[in-house]
CSV table of C-alpha atoms in Angstrom, one decimal:
chain,number,residue,atom,x,y,z
A,1,MET,CA,-37.7,-28.2,92.8
A,2,ILE,CA,-38.6,-31.5,91.3
A,3,ARG,CA,-41.1,-29.8,89.0
A,4,SER,CA,-38.5,-27.5,87.6
A,5,LYS,CA,-36.1,-30.4,87.1
A,6,LEU,CA,-38.6,-32.2,85.0
A,7,LEU,CA,-39.4,-29.0,83.0
A,8,THR,CA,-35.6,-28.5,82.2
A,9,SER,CA,-35.3,-32.1,81.1
A,10,ALA,CA,-38.4,-31.9,79.0
A,11,ILE,CA,-36.9,-28.6,77.5
A,12,ARG,CA,-33.6,-30.3,76.8
A,13,THR,CA,-35.3,-33.2,74.9
A,14,LEU,CA,-37.3,-30.8,72.9
A,15,ARG,CA,-34.1,-28.9,72.1
A,16,ASN,CA,-32.5,-32.2,71.0
A,17,ILE,CA,-35.2,-33.3,68.7
A,18,GLY,CA,-35.3,-29.8,67.1
A,19,SER,CA,-31.5,-29.7,66.7
A,20,ARG,CA,-31.6,-32.9,65.0
A,21,PHE,CA,-34.2,-32.1,62.7
A,22,THR,CA,-32.6,-28.9,61.8
A,23,GLU,CA,-29.3,-30.9,61.4
A,24,ARG,CA,-31.1,-33.1,58.8
A,25,ILE,CA,-32.4,-30.0,56.8
A,26,TRP,CA,-29.1,-28.4,57.0
A,27,ARG,CA,-27.4,-31.7,55.5
A,28,MET,CA,-30.2,-32.0,52.9
A,29,GLY,CA,-29.3,-28.5,51.5
A,30,ALA,CA,-25.5,-29.2,51.5
A,31,GLY,CA,-26.0,-32.5,49.8
A,32,ALA,CA,-28.2,-30.5,47.1
A,33,ARG,CA,-25.6,-27.9,46.7
A,34,LEU,CA,-22.8,-30.5,46.3
A,35,PHE,CA,-24.8,-32.2,43.7
A,36,GLY,CA,-25.1,-28.9,41.8
A,37,LEU,CA,-21.5,-28.3,42.3
A,38,ILE,CA,-20.5,-31.7,40.7
A,39,VAL,CA,-22.8,-31.2,37.8
A,40,VAL,CA,-21.4,-27.8,37.1
A,41,SER,CA,-17.8,-29.2,37.4
A,42,SER,CA,-18.1,-32.3,35.5
A,43,GLY,CA,-16.5,-30.8,32.2
A,44,GLU,CA,-13.2,-32.4,33.4
A,45,CYS,CA,-14.9,-35.8,33.1
A,46,LEU,CA,-15.7,-35.2,29.4
A,47,ARG,CA,-12.1,-34.0,28.7
A,48,ARG,CA,-10.6,-36.9,30.6
A,49,PRO,CA,-13.1,-40.0,30.3
A,50,ARG,CA,-10.2,-42.1,31.6
A,51,LEU,CA,-11.2,-40.8,35.1
A,52,VAL,CA,-14.8,-42.2,34.7
A,53,VAL,CA,-13.8,-45.4,33.3
A,54,ARG,CA,-11.5,-46.2,36.4
A,55,GLU,CA,-14.3,-45.3,38.5
A,56,VAL,CA,-16.6,-47.5,36.5
A,57,TYR,CA,-14.3,-50.4,36.9
A,58,PHE,CA,-14.2,-49.9,40.6
A,59,THR,CA,-18.0,-49.5,41.1
A,60,GLY,CA,-19.5,-51.5,38.4
A,61,VAL,CA,-17.3,-54.3,37.3
A,62,MET,CA,-16.2,-55.1,41.1
A,63,SER,CA,-19.8,-55.4,41.9
A,64,LEU,CA,-20.7,-57.9,39.3
A,65,ILE,CA,-20.3,-61.0,41.3
A,66,ILE,CA,-22.4,-59.9,44.1
A,67,ILE,CA,-25.1,-58.6,41.7
A,68,LEU,CA,-25.2,-61.6,39.4
A,69,VAL,CA,-25.2,-64.3,42.2
A,70,SER,CA,-27.9,-62.6,44.2
A,71,ALA,CA,-29.9,-62.0,41.1
A,72,PHE,CA,-29.6,-65.7,40.2
A,73,PHE,CA,-31.1,-66.6,43.6
A,74,VAL,CA,-33.6,-64.1,43.6
A,75,GLY,CA,-35.1,-65.3,40.3
A,76,MET,CA,-35.1,-69.0,41.5
A,77,VAL,CA,-36.7,-68.0,44.8
A,78,LEU,CA,-39.5,-66.3,42.8
A,79,GLY,CA,-39.8,-69.3,40.6
A,80,LEU,CA,-40.4,-71.7,43.4
A,81,GLN,CA,-42.8,-69.3,45.3
A,82,GLY,CA,-44.6,-68.3,42.2
A,83,TYR,CA,-45.2,-72.0,41.3
A,84,ASN,CA,-46.4,-72.8,44.6
A,85,THR,CA,-49.1,-70.3,44.5
A,86,LEU,CA,-50.0,-70.4,40.9
A,87,GLN,CA,-50.5,-74.2,41.0
A,88,THR,CA,-53.4,-73.9,43.3
A,89,TYR,CA,-55.3,-71.8,40.2
A,90,GLY,CA,-53.9,-74.3,37.6
A,91,SER,CA,-52.2,-71.6,35.9
A,92,SER,CA,-48.6,-72.5,36.5
A,93,GLU,CA,-47.5,-71.3,33.0
A,94,ALA,CA,-48.1,-67.9,34.3
A,95,ILE,CA,-44.8,-68.4,36.2
A,96,GLY,CA,-42.8,-66.7,33.6
A,97,VAL,CA,-45.0,-63.5,33.7
A,98,LEU,CA,-44.8,-63.3,37.6
A,99,VAL,CA,-41.0,-63.7,37.6
A,100,ALA,CA,-40.4,-61.4,34.5
A,101,LEU,CA,-42.7,-58.5,35.9
A,102,SER,CA,-41.6,-58.4,39.4
A,103,LEU,CA,-37.9,-58.5,38.4
A,104,VAL,CA,-38.3,-55.8,35.8
A,105,ARG,CA,-40.7,-53.5,37.4
A,106,GLU,CA,-39.5,-53.6,41.1
A,107,LEU,CA,-36.9,-56.1,42.4
A,108,GLY,CA,-34.4,-55.6,39.6
A,109,PRO,CA,-33.8,-51.8,40.2
A,110,VAL,CA,-34.5,-51.6,44.0
A,111,ILE,CA,-32.3,-54.9,45.0
A,112,THR,CA,-29.6,-53.8,42.7
A,113,ALA,CA,-29.6,-50.2,44.3
A,114,LEU,CA,-29.4,-51.7,47.8
A,115,LEU,CA,-26.7,-54.1,47.0
A,116,PHE,CA,-25.0,-51.1,45.2
A,117,ALA,CA,-25.2,-49.0,48.2
A,118,GLY,CA,-23.7,-51.6,50.4
A,119,ARG,CA,-20.8,-52.8,48.0
A,120,ALA,CA,-19.9,-49.7,46.1
A,121,GLY,CA,-21.5,-46.7,48.2
A,122,THR,CA,-19.7,-47.5,51.4
A,123,ALA,CA,-16.5,-47.7,49.4
A,124,ILE,CA,-16.9,-44.5,47.9
A,125,THR,CA,-17.7,-42.9,51.3
A,126,ALA,CA,-14.7,-44.5,53.2
A,127,GLU,CA,-12.2,-43.5,50.2
A,128,ILE,CA,-13.4,-40.1,50.0
A,129,GLY,CA,-13.8,-39.7,53.9
A,130,LEU,CA,-10.1,-40.9,54.4
A,131,MET,CA,-8.9,-38.7,51.5
A,132,LYS,CA,-10.3,-35.8,53.5
A,133,ALA,CA,-8.9,-37.1,56.9
A,134,THR,CA,-5.4,-37.6,55.3
A,135,GLU,CA,-5.6,-33.9,53.9
A,136,GLN,CA,-5.2,-35.2,50.3
A,137,LEU,CA,-8.1,-33.3,49.1
A,138,SER,CA,-6.7,-30.1,50.7
A,139,ALA,CA,-3.4,-30.9,49.1
A,140,MET,CA,-5.3,-30.8,45.8
A,141,GLU,CA,-6.8,-27.6,46.3
A,142,MET,CA,-3.3,-26.3,47.3
A,143,MET,CA,-2.1,-27.5,43.9
A,144,ALA,CA,-5.1,-25.5,42.3
A,145,VAL,CA,-6.8,-29.0,41.3
A,146,SER,CA,-10.5,-28.8,42.1
A,147,PRO,CA,-11.4,-32.0,44.3
A,148,ILE,CA,-14.9,-31.8,43.2
A,149,ALA,CA,-14.0,-31.9,39.5
A,150,ARG,CA,-11.2,-34.4,39.9
A,151,VAL,CA,-12.3,-36.7,42.5
A,152,LEU,CA,-16.1,-36.4,43.2
A,153,ALA,CA,-17.5,-35.9,39.6
A,154,PRO,CA,-15.9,-39.0,38.1
A,155,ARG,CA,-17.2,-41.2,41.0
A,156,PHE,CA,-20.7,-39.8,40.6
A,157,TRP,CA,-20.8,-40.2,36.9
A,158,ALA,CA,-19.4,-43.8,37.1
A,159,GLY,CA,-22.2,-44.5,39.7
A,160,VAL,CA,-24.8,-43.3,37.4
A,161,ILE,CA,-23.6,-45.2,34.3
A,162,ALA,CA,-23.0,-48.3,36.3
A,163,MET,CA,-26.5,-48.6,38.0
A,164,PRO,CA,-28.7,-49.1,35.1
A,165,ILE,CA,-26.2,-51.7,33.6
A,166,LEU,CA,-26.1,-53.8,36.7
A,167,ALA,CA,-30.0,-53.4,36.9
A,168,ALA,CA,-30.5,-54.8,33.4
A,169,LEU,CA,-27.9,-57.6,34.2
A,170,PHE,CA,-29.9,-58.4,37.4
A,171,CYS,CA,-33.3,-58.7,35.5
A,172,MET,CA,-31.8,-60.9,32.9
A,173,VAL,CA,-30.0,-63.2,35.3
A,174,GLY,CA,-33.1,-63.4,37.5
A,175,VAL,CA,-35.3,-64.3,34.7
A,176,LEU,CA,-32.7,-67.2,33.6
A,177,GLY,CA,-32.8,-68.2,37.4
A,178,GLY,CA,-36.8,-68.4,37.3
A,179,TYR,CA,-36.4,-70.3,33.9
A,180,LEU,CA,-34.1,-72.8,35.5
A,181,VAL,CA,-36.3,-73.6,38.3
A,182,ALA,CA,-39.5,-73.5,36.2
A,183,VAL,CA,-38.6,-75.4,33.0
A,184,PRO,CA,-36.0,-78.0,33.9
A,185,LEU,CA,-36.9,-78.7,37.5
A,186,ILE,CA,-40.5,-78.1,37.7
A,187,GLY,CA,-41.4,-79.1,34.3
A,188,VAL,CA,-43.4,-76.1,33.0
A,189,ASP,CA,-43.7,-75.9,29.4
A,190,ALA,CA,-40.8,-73.6,27.9
A,191,GLY,CA,-42.9,-72.3,25.0
A,192,ALA,CA,-45.7,-71.1,27.4
A,193,PHE,CA,-43.2,-69.8,29.8
A,194,TRP,CA,-41.6,-67.3,27.3
A,195,SER,CA,-44.7,-66.7,25.1
A,196,GLN,CA,-46.8,-65.5,28.2
A,197,MET,CA,-43.8,-63.5,29.4
A,198,GLN,CA,-43.4,-61.8,26.2
A,199,ALA,CA,-47.2,-61.3,25.9
A,200,SER,CA,-47.4,-59.3,29.1
A,201,VAL,CA,-44.0,-57.5,29.6
A,202,ASP,CA,-44.3,-54.3,27.6
A,203,TRP,CA,-40.8,-52.8,26.5
A,204,GLN,CA,-41.8,-49.3,27.2
A,205,HIS,CA,-44.0,-49.4,30.3
A,206,ASP,CA,-42.1,-52.1,32.0
A,207,ILE,CA,-38.4,-52.5,30.9
A,208,LEU,CA,-37.7,-48.8,30.2
A,209,ASN,CA,-39.6,-47.5,33.3
A,210,GLY,CA,-37.5,-49.8,35.3
A,211,MET,CA,-34.2,-48.7,33.8
A,212,PHE,CA,-35.4,-45.1,34.5
A,213,LYS,CA,-35.8,-46.2,37.7
A,214,SER,CA,-32.3,-47.5,38.3
A,215,VAL,CA,-30.9,-44.4,36.8
A,216,VAL,CA,-32.7,-42.3,39.4
A,217,PHE,CA,-31.6,-44.6,42.1
A,218,GLY,CA,-27.9,-44.3,40.7
A,219,VAL,CA,-28.0,-40.7,41.1
A,220,ALA,CA,-29.4,-40.9,44.7
A,221,CYS,CA,-27.1,-43.5,45.9
A,222,THR,CA,-23.9,-42.1,44.5
A,223,ILE,CA,-24.8,-38.6,45.7
A,224,ILE,CA,-25.5,-39.8,49.1
A,225,ALA,CA,-22.3,-41.9,49.4
A,226,ILE,CA,-20.2,-38.9,47.9
A,227,PHE,CA,-21.8,-36.3,50.1
A,228,GLU,CA,-21.3,-38.5,53.4
A,229,GLY,CA,-17.7,-39.0,52.6
A,230,TYR,CA,-17.0,-35.4,51.8
A,231,ASP,CA,-18.8,-34.3,54.8
A,232,ALA,CA,-17.3,-36.8,57.2
A,233,PRO,CA,-15.4,-35.6,60.3
A,234,PRO,CA,-11.7,-36.1,59.7
A,235,THR,CA,-11.3,-38.9,62.3
A,236,ALA,CA,-11.4,-42.7,62.2
A,237,GLU,CA,-14.8,-42.5,64.2
A,238,GLY,CA,-16.3,-40.1,61.6
A,239,VAL,CA,-15.2,-41.9,58.7
A,240,SER,CA,-17.0,-45.2,60.2
A,241,ARG,CA,-20.0,-43.1,61.1
A,242,ALA,CA,-20.5,-41.8,57.7
A,243,THR,CA,-20.1,-45.2,56.1
A,244,THR,CA,-22.8,-46.6,58.3
A,245,ARG,CA,-25.0,-43.4,57.5
A,246,THR,CA,-24.4,-43.9,53.8
A,247,VAL,CA,-26.1,-47.5,53.8
A,248,VAL,CA,-28.9,-46.4,56.0
A,249,THR,CA,-29.8,-43.3,54.1
A,250,SER,CA,-29.3,-44.8,50.7
A,251,SER,CA,-31.6,-47.7,51.6
A,252,LEU,CA,-34.3,-45.4,53.0
A,253,VAL,CA,-34.2,-43.1,50.1
A,254,VAL,CA,-34.2,-45.8,47.4
A,255,LEU,CA,-37.2,-47.3,49.0
A,256,GLY,CA,-38.9,-44.1,49.3
A,257,LEU,CA,-38.2,-43.0,45.8
A,258,ASP,CA,-39.4,-46.3,44.5
A,259,PHE,CA,-42.9,-45.7,46.1
A,260,ILE,CA,-42.8,-42.3,44.6
A,261,LEU,CA,-41.7,-43.3,41.0
A,262,THR,CA,-43.9,-46.3,40.8
A,263,SER,CA,-46.9,-44.1,41.8
A,264,PHE,CA,-46.3,-41.9,38.8
A,265,MET,CA,-45.8,-45.0,36.4
A,266,ILE,CA,-48.8,-46.8,37.5
A,267,ASN,CA,-51.8,-44.8,36.5
A,268,ILE,CA,-54.8,-46.0,38.5
B,1,MET,CA,-3.5,-43.7,23.9
B,2,GLU,CA,-2.2,-46.2,26.6
B,3,ARG,CA,-4.6,-49.0,27.1
B,4,SER,CA,-4.9,-51.0,30.3
B,5,THR,CA,-6.8,-54.1,31.5
B,6,ILE,CA,-9.2,-51.7,33.3
B,7,ASP,CA,-10.4,-50.6,30.1
B,8,LEU,CA,-10.8,-54.0,29.0
B,9,TRP,CA,-13.0,-54.9,31.8
B,10,VAL,CA,-15.2,-51.9,31.6
B,11,GLY,CA,-15.5,-52.6,28.1
B,12,ILE,CA,-16.8,-56.1,28.7
B,13,PHE,CA,-19.0,-54.8,31.6
B,14,VAL,CA,-20.6,-52.4,29.2
B,15,ALA,CA,-21.1,-54.8,26.5
B,16,LEU,CA,-22.6,-57.3,28.9
B,17,GLY,CA,-25.0,-54.4,30.1
B,18,VAL,CA,-26.1,-53.7,26.4
B,19,ALA,CA,-26.7,-57.6,25.7
B,20,ALA,CA,-28.8,-57.9,28.9
B,21,LEU,CA,-30.9,-54.9,27.9
B,22,LEU,CA,-31.2,-56.4,24.2
B,23,GLY,CA,-32.1,-59.7,25.7
B,24,LEU,CA,-34.7,-58.1,28.0
B,25,ALA,CA,-36.1,-56.3,25.1
B,26,MET,CA,-36.2,-59.3,22.7
B,27,LYS,CA,-36.6,-62.3,24.8
B,28,VAL,CA,-38.5,-60.9,27.9
B,29,GLY,CA,-40.3,-58.0,26.5
B,30,ASN,CA,-42.5,-57.7,23.5
B,31,LEU,CA,-40.6,-55.2,21.4
B,32,THR,CA,-40.5,-57.9,18.4
B,33,THR,CA,-44.0,-59.2,18.7
B,34,SER,CA,-46.0,-56.2,19.4
B,35,ASN,CA,-44.3,-54.2,16.8
B,36,ILE,CA,-47.2,-52.7,15.2
B,37,GLY,CA,-45.9,-50.4,12.5
B,38,ALA,CA,-48.1,-47.6,10.9
B,39,THR,CA,-51.7,-47.5,12.1
B,40,TYR,CA,-55.1,-46.0,11.4
B,41,THR,CA,-57.5,-44.9,14.1
B,42,VAL,CA,-61.2,-45.8,14.1
B,43,THR,CA,-63.7,-45.3,16.8
B,44,ALA,CA,-66.5,-47.3,18.3
B,45,ASN,CA,-69.2,-46.5,20.9
B,46,PHE,CA,-70.2,-48.8,23.6
B,47,GLU,CA,-72.9,-48.4,26.3
B,48,ASN,CA,-70.7,-50.3,28.6
B,49,ILE,CA,-67.1,-51.2,28.2
B,50,GLY,CA,-66.8,-53.4,31.5
B,51,GLY,CA,-63.1,-53.4,32.4
B,52,LEU,CA,-61.6,-52.6,29.1
B,53,LYS,CA,-58.3,-50.6,29.4
B,54,PRO,CA,-56.2,-48.5,27.1
B,55,ARG,CA,-53.5,-50.6,25.4
B,56,ALA,CA,-55.8,-53.7,25.4
B,57,PRO,CA,-55.4,-55.9,22.4
B,58,VAL,CA,-57.7,-55.6,19.4
B,59,LYS,CA,-58.0,-59.0,17.8
B,60,SER,CA,-59.7,-60.4,14.7
B,61,ALA,CA,-60.0,-64.2,14.4
B,62,GLY,CA,-57.8,-64.2,17.5
B,63,VAL,CA,-54.9,-62.4,15.8
B,64,VAL,CA,-53.7,-59.3,17.4
B,65,VAL,CA,-54.3,-56.4,14.9
B,66,GLY,CA,-54.3,-53.5,16.9
B,67,ARG,CA,-54.4,-51.7,20.3
B,68,VAL,CA,-57.1,-49.6,22.1
B,69,SER,CA,-55.5,-46.4,22.1
B,70,GLU,CA,-57.9,-44.1,24.0
B,71,ILE,CA,-61.1,-44.5,26.0
B,72,LYS,CA,-63.3,-41.4,26.5
B,73,PHE,CA,-66.8,-40.8,27.9
B,74,ASP,CA,-69.2,-38.8,25.6
B,75,ALA,CA,-71.3,-36.8,27.8
B,76,THR,CA,-74.0,-36.1,25.2
B,77,THR,CA,-74.7,-39.7,24.4
B,78,PHE,CA,-73.6,-41.3,27.8
B,79,GLU,CA,-71.5,-43.7,25.8
B,80,ALA,CA,-68.0,-44.8,26.0
B,81,VAL,CA,-66.0,-43.7,22.9
B,82,VAL,CA,-63.2,-46.2,22.4
B,83,SER,CA,-60.5,-45.3,19.8
B,84,LEU,CA,-58.7,-48.4,18.1
B,85,SER,CA,-55.4,-48.1,16.4
B,86,VAL,CA,-55.3,-50.7,13.9
B,87,ASP,CA,-52.4,-51.9,11.8
B,88,LYS,CA,-52.4,-50.5,8.4
B,89,ARG,CA,-51.9,-53.8,6.8
B,90,TYR,CA,-55.2,-55.0,7.9
B,91,VAL,CA,-58.2,-53.4,6.1
B,92,PHE,CA,-61.7,-54.0,7.4
B,93,PRO,CA,-65.2,-53.6,5.7
B,94,LYS,CA,-67.3,-50.7,6.8
B,95,ASP,CA,-69.8,-53.2,8.5
B,96,THR,CA,-67.3,-54.7,10.9
B,97,PHE,CA,-68.8,-55.8,13.9
B,98,ALA,CA,-66.7,-54.8,17.3
B,99,SER,CA,-67.7,-56.4,20.4
B,100,ILE,CA,-65.8,-56.6,23.9
B,101,PHE,CA,-64.7,-60.0,24.9
B,102,THR,CA,-63.1,-61.4,28.1
B,103,ALA,CA,-60.1,-63.8,27.6
B,104,GLY,CA,-61.2,-66.8,29.9
B,105,LEU,CA,-63.4,-66.6,32.7
B,106,LEU,CA,-61.4,-63.9,34.7
B,107,GLY,CA,-58.7,-62.6,32.1
B,108,GLU,CA,-58.3,-59.3,30.4
B,109,GLN,CA,-60.9,-57.8,28.2
B,110,TYR,CA,-60.1,-57.2,24.6
B,111,ILE,CA,-61.9,-55.9,21.5
B,112,GLY,CA,-62.9,-58.6,18.9
B,113,LEU,CA,-63.4,-57.6,15.2
B,114,GLU,CA,-65.4,-59.5,13.0
B,115,ALA,CA,-65.6,-58.6,9.4
B,116,GLY,CA,-68.7,-58.0,7.4
B,117,GLY,CA,-69.4,-58.1,3.9
B,118,ASP,CA,-69.3,-54.5,2.6
B,119,ASP,CA,-67.2,-53.4,-0.3
B,120,ALA,CA,-66.3,-50.1,1.3
B,121,LYS,CA,-63.6,-50.1,3.8
B,122,LEU,CA,-63.0,-48.7,7.0
B,123,GLN,CA,-60.9,-45.4,6.7
B,124,ASN,CA,-58.7,-43.4,9.3
B,125,GLY,CA,-61.2,-41.7,11.7
B,126,ASP,CA,-64.1,-43.7,10.7
B,127,LYS,CA,-66.7,-45.1,13.3
B,128,ILE,CA,-67.6,-48.5,13.6
B,129,ILE,CA,-71.6,-48.5,14.0
B,130,LYS,CA,-72.1,-52.2,15.2
B,131,THR,CA,-71.0,-52.8,18.6
B,132,GLN,CA,-71.6,-55.1,21.3
B,133,ASP,CA,-71.1,-54.2,25.0
B,134,ALA,CA,-69.1,-56.1,27.5
B,135,VAL,CA,-70.8,-58.8,29.3
B,136,VAL,CA,-71.5,-57.8,33.0
B,137,LEU,CA,-71.5,-61.0,35.2
B,138,GLU,CA,-73.8,-59.6,37.8
B,139,LYS,CA,-76.3,-58.3,35.2
B,140,MET,CA,-76.6,-61.7,33.5
B,141,ILE,CA,-77.0,-63.5,37.0
B,142,SER,CA,-79.7,-61.2,38.2
B,143,GLN,CA,-81.4,-61.6,34.7
B,144,PHE,CA,-81.1,-65.3,35.1
B,145,LEU,CA,-82.6,-65.2,38.6
B,146,TYR,CA,-85.7,-63.0,37.4
B,147,ASN,CA,-86.4,-65.3,34.4
B,148,LYS,CA,-86.3,-68.3,36.7
B,149,ALA,CA,-88.6,-66.7,39.2
B,150,ALA,CA,-91.1,-65.7,36.4
B,151,GLU,CA,-91.0,-69.2,35.2
B,152,THR,CA,-92.3,-70.9,38.3
B,153,PRO,CA,-96.1,-70.5,38.2
B,154,LYS,CA,-97.1,-70.6,41.9
B,155,ALA,CA,-94.0,-69.0,43.7
B,156,PRO,CA,-95.4,-68.5,47.3
B,157,GLU,CA,-95.6,-64.9,48.4
B,158,THR,CA,-93.0,-64.2,50.8
B,159,SER,CA,-92.0,-61.1,52.3
B,160,GLY,CA,-88.0,-61.0,51.6
B,161,SER,CA,-86.7,-60.9,48.1
B,162,THR,CA,-84.1,-63.4,48.9
B,163,SER,CA,-86.1,-65.8,50.0
B,164,SER,CA,-88.5,-65.7,46.9
B,165,VAL,CA,-85.5,-66.1,44.7
B,166,VAL,CA,-84.4,-69.1,46.8
B,167,ASP,CA,-87.7,-70.6,46.5
B,168,ALA,CA,-87.8,-70.1,42.9
B,169,LEU,CA,-84.6,-71.9,42.5
B,170,GLY,CA,-85.5,-74.5,45.0
B,171,ALA,CA,-89.0,-75.5,43.2
B,172,ASN,CA,-88.5,-78.2,40.9
B,173,PRO,CA,-90.3,-78.0,37.6
B,174,LEU,CA,-90.1,-81.7,37.1
B,175,ASP,CA,-92.3,-83.6,39.4
B,176,ASN,CA,-91.9,-87.6,40.2
B,177,THR,CA,-94.3,-88.9,37.3
B,178,THR,CA,-92.6,-86.9,34.6
B,179,VAL,CA,-89.3,-88.0,35.6
B,180,ASN,CA,-90.2,-91.7,35.8
B,181,THR,CA,-91.9,-91.6,32.2
B,182,THR,CA,-88.7,-90.0,30.9
B,183,ILE,CA,-86.6,-92.7,32.4
B,184,ASN,CA,-88.7,-95.5,31.0
B,185,THR,CA,-88.8,-94.0,27.5
B,186,LEU,CA,-85.1,-93.9,27.6
B,187,ASP,CA,-84.8,-97.2,28.9
B,188,ASN,CA,-86.9,-98.8,26.2
B,189,LYS,CA,-85.0,-96.8,23.5
B,190,GLY,CA,-81.7,-98.2,25.0
B,191,LYS,CA,-83.1,-101.9,24.8
B,192,THR,CA,-84.3,-101.6,21.2
B,193,ASP,CA,-81.0,-100.0,20.2
B,194,ILE,CA,-79.1,-103.0,21.7
B,195,ALA,CA,-81.6,-105.4,20.3
B,196,GLN,CA,-80.9,-104.3,16.8
B,197,PRO,CA,-78.6,-106.8,14.9
B,198,VAL,CA,-75.4,-105.4,14.0
B,199,ALA,CA,-74.7,-105.7,10.4
B,200,PRO,CA,-71.8,-107.8,9.4
């Protein structure tokens, strides 16, 4: 009797795991289909660029403060920590190289994407989820207006446009933060700081690759936020869960994608 | 078309982004400094390139005149074939010497070109004949140890190779008397130097 109870509970656990796994696969497929639909129906955005501009304002311009302030602090911390280590080897002038390379290659695109997912991604999910819960999306469909072309596509393109701009600003402000710590505060020579940086940061292999990364992260973060919102159950709880999932999924996807992209870019 | 403040803010945002990208390219990156225009390619064969990488600088008199564009392995001669892209503005004689140097003790490796005296100039696709390989630190150390061991006349026979090397290094070629004579000579020389009157 006891044995059969154990057996049924084991089977139930296994079934749960399996159903969760298939659920994930199903959602991935649905997300990919939505991505395709958005790309196909983005002609509306070209005809009415004002729609995209409005969304760039909400996703990009409104994220400026958090991005710039965190970039400044990240740059300053990098400067302090880098100096602490480099000083041991008597090469504290290389601090500029350290700050610039770590920002441009990794931290700029990745931290921007994580902050973007928290600041703008959640807003997109909550907005679309609530539009769906209050049946605004169905109303649009009733009036023969495609919600994908009118609501989803402008938000998608706005995210893709805003992310590289934010990442470039993050890198630049971070380098300025590192400069502020290294040169006036610690007393590293300003000429050596900039010239060593310029000697080892490559325009194509470092800066353009970093920008490419941030475009990819922009596509990933925005599509996840839009899909979670569009797919959310039309209840208060469903929208809140979808918002949480946006942050968790985007963060994981960004870090995983970063590894894949970096391994392509660095030829060992 | 009706304008709104949103347009203005988005315009500022995009302009800031472009400015940041320009700043990254000009101030942080090396778009301005490494802008080598038209180049010509020459090759050089090395028996050992050490840690030379593609995109390593090619310097002459310390000035960057080009980049390493490609490194291949020649399976017939068992040598490394290094292609150098050199700026068209700089023309080198045919008998230019190419050697692999290291910047600092642990720095990156680069190719140094030392111009020769030939009237004929290097053309696109030419090969630099005179090359010098990278210095491999391990080889140098082992060579030094072998020389040291050969120098010592009566190195005691020991079973282990490590202990013989240690013995060779430990054996002092200067015995006590030689040292004393040298010190005395130097001492006397110093005294005479001081004793000499200084011309007014």
